[in-house]
């Protein structure tokens, strides 16, 4: 039996499946459900910002107005935990979460310079958690403290009381909120990951409330080319595949339809 399991593990190794315990080889033969992560497994984990929704209009990132996009790009670059470095080829690369790297790269594309970013000194971070679905950072600039926040639009917008509209701070009315949430659904239905951005100047509290809404960023993470064939192989073997993700359910459904999982 042991020799048979060894032979089976060698065959699987040729197919890029590493077996650590021989007893698992036999168990694999009775699998009927596989639960798989979406990002980096079903998709390439190569995030890029494709659209921005600000001032009640959708902007293609290839047709941006750098002045108009300045505030949301600053918020995005400050509300990130990444570390730039030079790779073996001498090119600039980043350590960190792929979503945050994509947001930071977009900020650079908008003309945001390291000189400007360095004028903000980080004081505190309120990390992301699955209940709040957002993260905030507090920075000091010119003797003033600011909070910058990014997160799930449907959660973050409830923390906002105002909106930065064409450079003016106005009340965030329910009609405007509804337009933003509808755009969030539209982006998600196109299998895009959507994040909302907001900020405020701090006085005596560090609470995530009464924020000023900035806009949405929609990011694309394309599916792997081989995923359809993998799903067909599982189906022919009688194995059900379940996709696990923390994304908006509309985004998850759209990706499932795109790869033939649904």
XYZ file of C-alpha atoms in Angstrom:
262
model
C 0.000 0.000 0.000
C 2.824 2.359 0.912
C 4.561 1.755 -2.436
C 1.289 2.401 -4.275
C 0.843 5.707 -2.435
C 4.463 6.679 -3.242
C 3.862 5.938 -6.926
C 0.680 8.036 -6.834
C 2.438 10.961 -5.148
C 5.183 10.905 -7.803
C 2.576 11.125 -10.555
C 0.945 14.068 -8.788
C 4.316 15.776 -8.325
C 4.780 15.762 -12.101
C 1.496 17.687 -12.227
C 2.816 20.257 -9.714
C 0.998 18.847 -6.675
C 3.277 18.301 -3.684
C 2.212 15.622 -1.177
C 3.639 16.021 2.329
C 1.925 13.014 3.940
C 1.392 9.778 2.000
C -1.941 9.081 3.686
C -3.363 12.198 2.024
C -2.850 10.618 -1.426
C -5.625 8.114 -0.744
C -7.942 10.783 0.700
C -7.598 12.952 -2.409
C -9.292 10.242 -4.436
C -12.527 10.754 -2.492
C -12.685 14.575 -2.757
C -16.078 15.850 -3.923
C -15.790 19.570 -2.983
C -12.908 22.036 -3.412
C -13.074 25.465 -1.725
C -10.676 27.899 -3.357
C -9.665 31.488 -2.728
C -10.451 33.901 -5.555
C -7.614 36.430 -5.519
C -4.353 34.920 -6.714
C -5.856 31.473 -7.348
C -8.781 32.001 -9.678
C -7.468 35.439 -10.655
C -3.916 36.537 -11.464
C -3.600 38.861 -8.429
C -2.436 41.580 -10.818
C -4.611 44.483 -9.724
C -4.923 47.738 -11.655
C -7.230 50.744 -11.267
C -9.437 51.027 -14.374
C -12.127 53.582 -13.465
C -12.695 56.383 -10.976
C -16.081 57.820 -10.030
C -15.887 61.398 -8.724
C -17.978 64.549 -9.184
C -20.855 62.289 -10.293
C -19.012 61.058 -13.392
C -17.066 57.974 -14.410
C -13.502 58.591 -15.557
C -11.356 56.112 -17.493
C -7.873 56.101 -15.940
C -6.393 56.666 -19.400
C -8.306 59.942 -19.692
C -7.807 61.446 -16.262
C -7.529 65.113 -15.361
C -4.649 65.120 -12.866
C -5.911 68.234 -11.105
C -9.426 66.849 -10.703
C -8.181 63.507 -9.410
C -5.615 64.934 -6.972
C -7.461 64.573 -3.676
C -8.557 60.956 -4.133
C -5.103 59.935 -5.374
C -3.496 61.540 -2.305
C -5.930 59.703 -0.019
C -5.169 56.421 -1.787
C -1.397 56.781 -1.554
C -1.459 57.690 2.152
C -3.979 54.998 3.100
C -1.636 52.164 2.083
C 1.016 49.940 3.646
C 3.564 49.314 0.908
C 7.345 49.495 0.582
C 9.007 50.436 -2.730
C 12.328 48.798 -3.680
C 14.531 48.145 -6.707
C 14.357 44.601 -8.083
C 17.245 42.631 -9.619
C 16.701 44.416 -12.928
C 16.971 47.809 -11.266
C 13.273 48.553 -11.754
C 10.975 49.968 -9.100
C 8.824 47.316 -7.427
C 6.711 47.133 -4.289
C 6.242 44.909 -1.251
C 2.681 44.745 0.017
C -0.911 43.915 -0.811
C -1.617 43.923 -4.557
C -4.716 46.094 -4.169
C -2.766 48.763 -2.297
C 0.095 48.549 -4.786
C -2.375 49.172 -7.631
C -3.842 52.185 -5.792
C -0.368 53.602 -5.151
C 0.678 53.113 -8.777
C -2.481 54.913 -9.874
C -1.558 57.833 -7.588
C 1.860 57.996 -9.261
C 0.139 57.915 -12.651
C -1.874 60.947 -11.502
C 1.374 62.824 -10.939
C 1.559 62.478 -7.162
C 5.200 62.888 -6.151
C 7.120 61.422 -3.232
C 8.012 64.983 -2.255
C 4.337 65.799 -1.654
C 3.663 62.534 0.179
C 6.666 63.114 2.467
C 5.024 66.307 3.769
C 2.542 64.084 5.617
C 3.791 62.409 8.792
C 1.955 59.263 9.824
C 0.733 59.322 13.422
C -1.639 56.400 13.769
C -3.375 53.626 11.859
C -6.769 52.045 12.512
C -6.314 48.727 10.675
C -8.862 47.008 8.462
C -11.163 44.437 10.013
C -13.942 42.305 8.577
C -16.650 44.010 10.652
C -15.913 47.629 9.687
C -14.580 46.729 6.216
C -12.368 49.806 6.142
C -9.029 51.147 7.317
C -8.014 54.639 8.384
C -4.729 56.449 8.861
C -4.029 59.698 10.677
C -1.396 62.063 9.301
C -0.008 65.416 10.383
C 0.543 68.126 7.809
C 1.296 71.790 8.467
C 0.282 71.540 12.145
C -3.057 69.972 11.181
C -4.133 66.377 11.620
C -6.090 64.545 8.921
C -7.815 61.189 8.732
C -7.752 59.329 5.415
C -10.009 56.289 5.005
C -10.630 53.630 2.368
C -12.980 50.673 2.407
C -16.139 48.979 1.156
C -18.256 51.786 -0.369
C -21.534 50.579 1.152
C -19.944 50.721 4.644
C -17.790 53.817 4.260
C -20.498 56.048 2.793
C -22.550 55.674 5.984
C -19.647 57.261 7.847
C -19.734 60.339 5.604
C -21.830 63.468 6.106
C -20.290 65.623 3.361
C -18.793 65.244 -0.098
C -15.967 66.956 -1.951
C -17.753 67.940 -5.172
C -15.666 69.805 -7.751
C -13.446 71.169 -4.982
C -16.327 72.361 -2.791
C -17.435 70.683 0.435
C -21.210 70.203 0.368
C -23.764 68.119 2.263
C -23.956 64.461 1.216
C -27.655 64.140 0.391
C -29.463 60.809 0.125
C -29.896 61.286 -3.620
C -26.130 61.624 -4.046
C -25.554 58.570 -1.834
C -27.926 56.529 -3.969
C -26.087 57.563 -7.154
C -22.776 56.468 -5.618
C -24.153 53.119 -4.441
C -25.709 52.471 -7.865
C -22.351 53.147 -9.501
C -20.743 50.785 -6.983
C -23.178 48.040 -8.074
C -22.506 48.804 -11.742
C -18.738 48.465 -11.285
C -19.152 45.286 -9.219
C -21.377 43.719 -11.905
C -18.424 44.101 -14.295
C -16.298 41.913 -11.968
C -14.407 44.957 -10.643
C -13.280 45.341 -7.037
C -14.551 48.704 -5.787
C -13.191 50.832 -2.942
C -14.482 54.092 -1.524
C -12.277 56.943 -0.266
C -12.940 59.682 2.292
C -11.113 62.061 4.627
C -11.571 64.785 7.230
C -9.570 67.264 9.259
C -9.374 66.158 12.877
C -10.151 68.276 15.899
C -10.332 66.461 19.218
C -11.413 62.971 18.201
C -10.161 60.119 16.026
C -13.552 58.622 15.212
C -14.430 57.318 11.758
C -17.473 59.539 11.348
C -18.520 62.830 9.728
C -16.065 62.075 6.926
C -15.926 63.876 3.589
C -16.601 61.539 0.668
C -14.088 61.670 -2.205
C -15.084 58.955 -4.659
C -14.740 55.387 -5.909
C -11.864 53.506 -7.482
C -12.667 50.352 -9.480
C -9.903 47.762 -9.867
C -9.582 44.873 -12.299
C -7.965 41.541 -11.454
C -8.218 39.344 -14.571
C -8.931 35.603 -14.220
C -6.155 33.130 -15.023
C -6.341 31.793 -18.588
C -6.180 28.171 -17.425
C -8.991 28.456 -14.868
C -11.805 27.391 -17.246
C -10.028 24.132 -18.146
C -9.330 23.466 -14.468
C -13.001 23.905 -13.631
C -14.016 21.586 -16.472
C -11.567 18.949 -15.199
C -13.096 19.192 -11.722
C -16.611 18.956 -13.127
C -15.772 15.864 -15.192
C -14.333 14.274 -12.042
C -17.547 14.973 -10.130
C -15.924 17.642 -7.962
C -17.849 20.768 -6.979
C -15.789 23.996 -6.805
C -16.727 26.763 -4.346
C -15.098 30.199 -4.626
C -14.234 32.011 -1.380
C -13.790 35.793 -1.409
C -14.197 38.884 0.723
C -15.307 40.910 -2.304
C -18.743 42.401 -2.814
C -21.200 39.589 -3.630
C -22.074 41.240 -6.965
C -18.382 41.230 -7.936
C -18.083 37.575 -6.896
C -21.115 36.579 -8.998
C -19.780 38.474 -12.022
C -16.389 36.729 -11.813
C -18.067 33.327 -11.336
C -20.088 33.912 -14.509
C -16.983 35.109 -16.374
C -15.033 31.900 -15.638
C -17.989 29.549 -16.045
C -18.254 28.652 -12.360
C -21.872 29.710 -11.886
